[in-house]
GROMACS .gro file of C-alpha atoms in nm:
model
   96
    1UNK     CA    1   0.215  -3.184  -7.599
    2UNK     CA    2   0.006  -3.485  -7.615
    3UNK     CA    3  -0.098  -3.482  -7.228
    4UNK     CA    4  -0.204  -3.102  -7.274
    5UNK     CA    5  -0.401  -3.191  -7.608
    6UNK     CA    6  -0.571  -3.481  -7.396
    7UNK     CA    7  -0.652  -3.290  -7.114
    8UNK     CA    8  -0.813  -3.006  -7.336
    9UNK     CA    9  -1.009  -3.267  -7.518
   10UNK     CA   10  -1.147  -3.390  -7.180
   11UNK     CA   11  -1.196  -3.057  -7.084
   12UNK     CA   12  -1.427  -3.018  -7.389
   13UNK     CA   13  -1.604  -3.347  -7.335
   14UNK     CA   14  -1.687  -3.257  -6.969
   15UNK     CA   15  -1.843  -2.917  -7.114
   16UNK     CA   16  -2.075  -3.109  -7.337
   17UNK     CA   17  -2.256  -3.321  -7.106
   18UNK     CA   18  -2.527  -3.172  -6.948
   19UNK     CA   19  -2.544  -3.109  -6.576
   20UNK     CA   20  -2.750  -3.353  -6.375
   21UNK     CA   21  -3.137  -3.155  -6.292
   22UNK     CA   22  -3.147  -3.095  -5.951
   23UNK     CA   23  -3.466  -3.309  -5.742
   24UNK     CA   24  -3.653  -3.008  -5.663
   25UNK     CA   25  -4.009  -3.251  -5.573
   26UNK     CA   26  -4.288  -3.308  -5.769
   27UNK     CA   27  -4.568  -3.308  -5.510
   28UNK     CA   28  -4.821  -3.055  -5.592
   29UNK     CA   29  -4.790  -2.916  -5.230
   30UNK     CA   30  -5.044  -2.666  -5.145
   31UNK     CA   31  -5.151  -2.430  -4.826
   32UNK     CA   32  -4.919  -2.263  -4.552
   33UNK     CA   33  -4.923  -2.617  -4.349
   34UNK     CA   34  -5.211  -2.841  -4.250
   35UNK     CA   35  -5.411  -2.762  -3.964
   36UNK     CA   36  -5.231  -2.457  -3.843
   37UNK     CA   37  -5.053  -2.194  -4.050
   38UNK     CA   38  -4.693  -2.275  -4.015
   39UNK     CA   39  -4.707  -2.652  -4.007
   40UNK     CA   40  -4.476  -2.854  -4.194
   41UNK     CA   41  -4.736  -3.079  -4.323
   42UNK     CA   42  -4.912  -2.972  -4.586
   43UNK     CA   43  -5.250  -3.057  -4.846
   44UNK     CA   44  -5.180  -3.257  -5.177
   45UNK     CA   45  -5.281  -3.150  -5.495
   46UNK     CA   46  -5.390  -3.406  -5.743
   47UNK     CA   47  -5.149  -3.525  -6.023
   48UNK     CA   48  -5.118  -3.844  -6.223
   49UNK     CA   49  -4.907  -4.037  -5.903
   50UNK     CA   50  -5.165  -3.842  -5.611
   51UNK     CA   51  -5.460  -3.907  -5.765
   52UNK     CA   52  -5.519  -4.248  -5.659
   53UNK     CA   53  -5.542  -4.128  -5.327
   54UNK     CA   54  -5.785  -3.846  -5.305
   55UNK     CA   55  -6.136  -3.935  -5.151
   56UNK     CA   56  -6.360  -3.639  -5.113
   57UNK     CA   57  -6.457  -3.803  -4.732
   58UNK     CA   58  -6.080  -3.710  -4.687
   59UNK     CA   59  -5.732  -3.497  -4.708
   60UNK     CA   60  -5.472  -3.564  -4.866
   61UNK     CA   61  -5.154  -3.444  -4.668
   62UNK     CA   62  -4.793  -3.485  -4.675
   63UNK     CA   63  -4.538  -3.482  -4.421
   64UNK     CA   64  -4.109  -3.434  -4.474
   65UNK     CA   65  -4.034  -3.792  -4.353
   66UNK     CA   66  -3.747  -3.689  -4.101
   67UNK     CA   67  -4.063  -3.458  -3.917
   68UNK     CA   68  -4.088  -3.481  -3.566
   69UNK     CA   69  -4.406  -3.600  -3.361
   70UNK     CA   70  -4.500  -3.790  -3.688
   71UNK     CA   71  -4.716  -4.030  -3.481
   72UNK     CA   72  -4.864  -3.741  -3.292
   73UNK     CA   73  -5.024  -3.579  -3.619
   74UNK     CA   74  -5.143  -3.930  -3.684
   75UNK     CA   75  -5.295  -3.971  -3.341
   76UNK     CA   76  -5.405  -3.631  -3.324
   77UNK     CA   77  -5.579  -3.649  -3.712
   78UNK     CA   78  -5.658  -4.048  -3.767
   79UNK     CA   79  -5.422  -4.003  -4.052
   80UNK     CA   80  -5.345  -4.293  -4.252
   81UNK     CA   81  -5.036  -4.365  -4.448
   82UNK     CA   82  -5.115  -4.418  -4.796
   83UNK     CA   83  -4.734  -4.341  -5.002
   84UNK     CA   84  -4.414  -4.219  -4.948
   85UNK     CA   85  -4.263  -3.966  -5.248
   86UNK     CA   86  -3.978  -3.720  -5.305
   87UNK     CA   87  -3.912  -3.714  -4.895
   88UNK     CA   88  -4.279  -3.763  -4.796
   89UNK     CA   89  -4.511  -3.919  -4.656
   90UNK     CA   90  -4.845  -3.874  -4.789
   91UNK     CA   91  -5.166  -3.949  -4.514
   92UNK     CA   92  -5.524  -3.985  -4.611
   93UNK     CA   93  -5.703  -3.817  -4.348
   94UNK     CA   94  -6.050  -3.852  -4.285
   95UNK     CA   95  -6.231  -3.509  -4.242
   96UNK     CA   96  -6.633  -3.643  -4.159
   0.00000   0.00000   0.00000
């Protein structure tokens, strides 16, 4: 009797704590991709973290970090690396 009354009480315990919140991002991603519709890079919004890196001589952009041809887009763009966030990695790149 006492193992089922402990395993209720666990049971009950368990229910209580709340569920862990999924990492959904928090990169104010905008655009269908950056340069071409489709890309997997896309612009950065401004927010209290991105907003340190916004020039107006410039785009922000973020890439997933496990993108291919990373160094292409670089070559291709003269993007440079500024952060790396929630699986990104965020490029400054100059558009004058």
């Amino acid at each position: 009797m006492r193992f089922v009354t402990a395993i209720i009480c666990a049971a009950l315990v368990a229910a209580c704590t709340p569920a862990p919140e999924p990492v959904t991002g928090s990169l104010p991603l905008f655009g269908d991709g950056y340069r071409f519709k489709g890309d997997i890079c896309r612009r950065v919004g401004e927010d209290d973290f991105t907003n340190q890196f916004l020039d107006d001589a410039a785009d922000l952009v973020g890439c997933p970090e496990d993108a291919e041809n990373l160094g292409v887009f670089v070559i291709d763009t003269g993007a440079v690396e500024v952060a790396r966030r929630d699986g990104y990695v965020l490029y400054s790149v100059p558009v004058r």
